[in-house]
């Protein structure tokens, strides 16, 4: 009897594709959703890696131009109304406020330093939002995907037990396919969740570092402007 059961079980296709097609509609929907989420997780990661690499490269290029000794007004004129990088946008925002703070007689309006600092803080916050856009999806996927997969597993096991009750047969050939299909949902959930958590932590840390560099530049630039204010 045991030999017959094992023989019948060995004839069942346990490939991932076969398990998916044998699953119920609800479990299929869970698997498809998790698979789509996994693809989107990788797409966000690749896009962010390229975005961060470009941000670092442009920041390095602007730093070289900023510290080259070229007058700040000339650098501001070169950047124009459409700064290309985050560093240029922060610099342009500060320089715009600096120019607006001059009175007709050439003097400066009171509170210029504080306004420039706030202007750069707002510009940095906007750049931070650009860097971290999309990371919420990674955090959500990392925290919810295992539970979505578990829901699919519970639903699949429920269906498997219903089939056992209907057929009144508990041999391996009847039990194994349903349980395997159910467990596949949990597996796909983990495949989506684990990279999402890893990518979120890495990208969030990289975004903090890049933003920290922007804040360091803003502090240095504010110091330069403060000297000019004190000298005036």
PDB file of N, CA and C in Angstrom, residues 39 53 62 79 111 114 122 127 150 160 176 195 215-216 220 227-228:
ATOM      1  N   UNK A  39       9.077  42.207  -8.515  1.00  0.00           N
ATOM      2  CA  UNK A  39       9.641  42.859  -9.702  1.00  0.00           C
ATOM      3  C   UNK A  39       9.756  44.363  -9.477  1.00  0.00           C
ATOM      4  N   UNK A  53      24.018  57.261  -7.815  1.00  0.00           N
ATOM      5  CA  UNK A  53      25.326  57.367  -8.468  1.00  0.00           C
ATOM      6  C   UNK A  53      25.425  58.690  -9.239  1.00  0.00           C
ATOM      7  N   UNK A  62      30.189  69.652  -8.982  1.00  0.00           N
ATOM      8  CA  UNK A  62      29.879  70.995  -8.491  1.00  0.00           C
ATOM      9  C   UNK A  62      30.863  71.427  -7.409  1.00  0.00           C
ATOM     10  N   UNK A  79      25.182  78.731 -13.814  1.00  0.00           N
ATOM     11  CA  UNK A  79      24.121  77.755 -13.509  1.00  0.00           C
ATOM     12  C   UNK A  79      22.798  78.211 -14.106  1.00  0.00           C
ATOM     13  N   UNK A 111      18.284  90.168   8.860  1.00  0.00           N
ATOM     14  CA  UNK A 111      17.850  88.767   8.882  1.00  0.00           C
ATOM     15  C   UNK A 111      18.241  87.994   7.646  1.00  0.00           C
ATOM     16  N   UNK A 114      19.632  84.375   8.370  1.00  0.00           N
ATOM     17  CA  UNK A 114      18.603  83.419   8.784  1.00  0.00           C
ATOM     18  C   UNK A 114      17.751  82.984   7.598  1.00  0.00           C
ATOM     19  N   UNK A 122      15.186  74.273   3.216  1.00  0.00           N
ATOM     20  CA  UNK A 122      14.032  73.863   2.394  1.00  0.00           C
ATOM     21  C   UNK A 122      14.508  73.142   1.139  1.00  0.00           C
ATOM     22  N   UNK A 127      15.416  67.896  -1.801  1.00  0.00           N
ATOM     23  CA  UNK A 127      16.320  66.902  -2.378  1.00  0.00           C
ATOM     24  C   UNK A 127      16.217  65.583  -1.634  1.00  0.00           C
ATOM     25  N   UNK A 150       1.513  34.386   3.792  1.00  0.00           N
ATOM     26  CA  UNK A 150       0.929  33.496   4.809  1.00  0.00           C
ATOM     27  C   UNK A 150      -0.574  33.361   4.626  1.00  0.00           C
ATOM     28  N   UNK A 160      -6.978  22.521   0.691  1.00  0.00           N
ATOM     29  CA  UNK A 160      -6.457  21.156   0.671  1.00  0.00           C
ATOM     30  C   UNK A 160      -7.240  20.262   1.620  1.00  0.00           C
ATOM     31  N   UNK A 176      -0.279  16.039  -0.344  1.00  0.00           N
ATOM     32  CA  UNK A 176       0.948  16.757  -0.701  1.00  0.00           C
ATOM     33  C   UNK A 176       0.746  17.883  -1.703  1.00  0.00           C
ATOM     34  N   UNK A 195      14.494  40.869  -0.105  1.00  0.00           N
ATOM     35  CA  UNK A 195      15.208  41.928  -0.837  1.00  0.00           C
ATOM     36  C   UNK A 195      14.676  43.316  -0.507  1.00  0.00           C
ATOM     37  N   UNK A 215      24.064  68.886   3.440  1.00  0.00           N
ATOM     38  CA  UNK A 215      24.019  69.715   4.646  1.00  0.00           C
ATOM     39  C   UNK A 215      25.400  70.270   4.981  1.00  0.00           C
ATOM     40  N   UNK A 216      26.442  69.461   4.767  1.00  0.00           N
ATOM     41  CA  UNK A 216      27.804  69.939   5.015  1.00  0.00           C
ATOM     42  C   UNK A 216      28.146  71.079   4.064  1.00  0.00           C
ATOM     43  N   UNK A 220      29.046  75.017   5.010  1.00  0.00           N
ATOM     44  CA  UNK A 220      30.250  75.697   4.524  1.00  0.00           C
ATOM     45  C   UNK A 220      29.892  76.967   3.750  1.00  0.00           C
ATOM     46  N   UNK A 227      30.814  85.421   6.616  1.00  0.00           N
ATOM     47  CA  UNK A 227      32.012  86.267   6.614  1.00  0.00           C
ATOM     48  C   UNK A 227      31.782  87.541   5.811  1.00  0.00           C
ATOM     49  N   UNK A 228      31.119  87.388   4.662  1.00  0.00           N
ATOM     50  CA  UNK A 228      30.855  88.562   3.826  1.00  0.00           C
ATOM     51  C   UNK A 228      29.903  89.521   4.538  1.00  0.00           C
TER      52      UNK A 228
END
